[in-house]
Every structure is written in structure tokens, then in C-alpha cells.
Amino acid sequence: MTTSGLFISFEGIDGAGKSTHIDGLAQAFRAQGRAVTLTREPGGTPLAEKLRTLVLNDPMDAMTEALLVFAARRDHLLTVIEPALSRGEVVLCDRFTDATFAYQGAGRGFNLQMLMILEHWVQALPALGEHFIRQPDLTVWFDLPAEIAAQRLAGARVPDKFESQPVEFFKRVSSGYLARMSGEPERFARINAENTREGVWLDVFNAIKTRGWLG
Ligand code: TYD
């Protein structure tokens, strides 16, 4: 089993039910003696959490949103993710760049070429190689039809800017995730999030186990 750093991101539309499974995986890795950094985007550092509050609550155009989430990502990558990976830890990150392609790109219609440029710029780590771009080792995508996610979210809490978007928005976000997965299928584990909680957990656990990362 690997003892080098491991970077796993978790994605899906709002209401897809990522959180309990991320916590479950953290426990499973810790039970096997691995140090785990549990973090999220936008956020994960004091500066990035401030940017998160702005992005989730203040109206702004899609480009401003994209620039803010990438600024938050740069700070998070340099001060939390990279140090944890170099200590050999497992980094479990609730959302990463695929969310930007899905929400700002597919959801809000921001230029995908521009997002690709930002991705390569922000995630470049020349100290690790001239062309090295940090990407998750695995992205667990909780795939749930937008109508079902909307039912799950209804009345759950006061919705933020994204959670209050119509079903059509989340259909576009899902298609954005599908497009990202199609471009890099080996990086993704697509989980049917319509399943029972136990069924979803088994699929998530197996996605990690089959890669030899959990016994
Ligand atoms: P989410 O991860 O669902 O956290 P919580 O469970 O606390 O609501 O919320 C983050 C929101 O931010 C979500 O609606 C998706 C959005 N988001 C973007 O629009 N772009 C991004 O790049 C990221 C990382 C998130």
C-alpha cells in the first residue's frame, strides 16, 4: 500500500450528499494509520475562507467568480495541500478545479479555454517539474439527477447563491462534470448517488480499495 501523499477530491451538484462519505473515508484512512488532511474549496485557509464567503454570497459576474475561486485555490494549494502531500498525508478535498469547470464554466457559461489557462497557471508547481500541474490522484464524483438533488435540498437550510439556482442550472453543472470525466476518465470514479447511503458508501470505499489505497 502506498505511503506517499494522496490527493482525492470529491465533486457533485449541491445536494448530492458528499459530506458524510468524506468523513467516513477520513476515519477509514486514519484507522489504517494514515494522517489525513480534511479540507474544502473554496476555502481551507483563512484567506480562502474569506473568498468563499464572498463567492457564495455576493452577486458577481462569472469571470470575477472564477478569478476568486482560483485565487483561493492558489493559497490553499501552497499553504495546505502541497505541505500535507509532502508529509505523505492523505488529502481529502471537498471540491477542487472540476467544480470551477462545472459551476463557472458549464453552469454560468464562462469561457472554458480561459478556465484551462487559469488551471494551468494556478496549479503549476515548477519546483516539482518544469511542466508539473497538480491534479487530484482521484476524483470521486457523486452523480445525482438534478431533480432529486433539488428535492433533497428543499427546506434543508437557508440556501446560498448556488443552492438557490434552478434545476436547469444544476443540469448544466452535471454536464460539466461529465465533460471533465470524459476528458480524463482514469482520474474519476463516478458514483451513483441515487443509491441508498450504505450503497453509496460501499461504492466510494471500493473505488479507493481497488486502487490499493485502503485495505
Ligand atoms: P459545498 O461544497 O456544497 O459546501 P456546503 O456543503 O457547505 O454547501 O459549497 C460550495 C459551493 O461553491 C457549491 O455550490 C459549488 C460552489 N463552487 C463553485 O461555484 N466553484 C468552485 O470552483 C468551487 C470549488 C465551488
PDB file of C-alpha atoms and ligand atoms in Angstrom, residues 14 18-19 40-42 52 55-56 65 69 73 94-97 99-100 103-104 157 160 162-163, ligand 1:
ATOM      1  CA  ASP A  14     -25.398  20.650  -4.374  1.00  0.00           C
ATOM      2  CA  LYS A  18     -20.745  14.114  -0.355  1.00  0.00           C
ATOM      3  CA  SER A  19     -20.087  15.174   3.234  1.00  0.00           C
ATOM      4  CA  ARG A  40     -12.587  22.053   1.173  1.00  0.00           C
ATOM      5  CA  GLU A  41     -12.824  24.531  -1.686  1.00  0.00           C
ATOM      6  CA  PRO A  42     -13.366  27.325  -1.986  1.00  0.00           C
ATOM      7  CA  ARG A  52     -15.517  31.610  -0.068  1.00  0.00           C
ATOM      8  CA  VAL A  55     -18.198  33.843  -3.751  1.00  0.00           C
ATOM      9  CA  LEU A  56     -21.114  32.086  -2.043  1.00  0.00           C
ATOM     10  CA  GLU A  65     -16.218  34.266  -9.529  1.00  0.00           C
ATOM     11  CA  VAL A  69     -12.059  30.621  -6.688  1.00  0.00           C
ATOM     12  CA  ARG A  73      -7.168  27.655  -4.759  1.00  0.00           C
ATOM     13  CA  ASP A  94     -14.408  18.647  -0.754  1.00  0.00           C
ATOM     14  CA  ARG A  95     -14.387  20.075  -4.324  1.00  0.00           C
ATOM     15  CA  PHE A  96     -11.462  21.255  -6.457  1.00  0.00           C
ATOM     16  CA  THR A  97     -10.994  22.550 -10.014  1.00  0.00           C
ATOM     17  CA  ALA A  99     -16.178  22.356  -9.663  1.00  0.00           C
ATOM     18  CA  THR A 100     -14.962  25.509 -11.391  1.00  0.00           C
ATOM     19  CA  TYR A 103     -20.199  25.686 -11.972  1.00  0.00           C
ATOM     20  CA  GLN A 104     -18.486  28.722 -13.531  1.00  0.00           C
ATOM     21  CA  ARG A 157     -31.297  25.026   5.240  1.00  0.00           C
ATOM     22  CA  ASP A 160     -26.611  30.088  -0.598  1.00  0.00           C
ATOM     23  CA  PHE A 162     -25.632  28.414  -5.827  1.00  0.00           C
ATOM     24  CA  GLU A 163     -28.078  26.277  -3.861  1.00  0.00           C
TER      25      GLU A 163
HETATM   26  P1  TYD B   1     -20.419  22.973  -0.983  1.00  0.00           P
HETATM   27  O1  TYD B   1     -19.167  22.307  -1.374  1.00  0.00           O
HETATM   28  O2  TYD B   1     -21.676  22.345  -1.463  1.00  0.00           O
HETATM   29  O3  TYD B   1     -20.373  23.175   0.571  1.00  0.00           O
HETATM   30  P2  TYD B   1     -21.580  23.123   1.585  1.00  0.00           P
HETATM   31  O4  TYD B   1     -21.861  21.672   1.709  1.00  0.00           O
HETATM   32  O5  TYD B   1     -21.004  23.775   2.799  1.00  0.00           O
HETATM   33  O6  TYD B   1     -22.700  23.901   0.942  1.00  0.00           O
HETATM   34  O7  TYD B   1     -20.492  24.529  -1.432  1.00  0.00           O
HETATM   35  C1  TYD B   1     -19.601  25.130  -2.226  1.00  0.00           C
HETATM   36  C2  TYD B   1     -20.302  25.845  -3.334  1.00  0.00           C
HETATM   37  O8  TYD B   1     -19.345  26.523  -4.128  1.00  0.00           O
HETATM   38  C3  TYD B   1     -21.042  24.900  -4.269  1.00  0.00           C
HETATM   39  O9  TYD B   1     -22.326  25.437  -4.557  1.00  0.00           O
HETATM   40  C4  TYD B   1     -20.226  24.912  -5.534  1.00  0.00           C
HETATM   41  C5  TYD B   1     -19.525  26.244  -5.480  1.00  0.00           C
HETATM   42  N1  TYD B   1     -18.207  26.242  -6.152  1.00  0.00           N
HETATM   43  C6  TYD B   1     -18.054  26.929  -7.334  1.00  0.00           C
HETATM   44  O10 TYD B   1     -19.019  27.525  -7.844  1.00  0.00           O
HETATM   45  N2  TYD B   1     -16.838  26.947  -7.954  1.00  0.00           N
HETATM   46  C7  TYD B   1     -15.747  26.301  -7.430  1.00  0.00           C
HETATM   47  O11 TYD B   1     -14.660  26.313  -8.026  1.00  0.00           O
HETATM   48  C8  TYD B   1     -15.926  25.592  -6.202  1.00  0.00           C
HETATM   49  C9  TYD B   1     -14.756  24.879  -5.589  1.00  0.00           C
HETATM   50  C10 TYD B   1     -17.171  25.591  -5.595  1.00  0.00           C
END
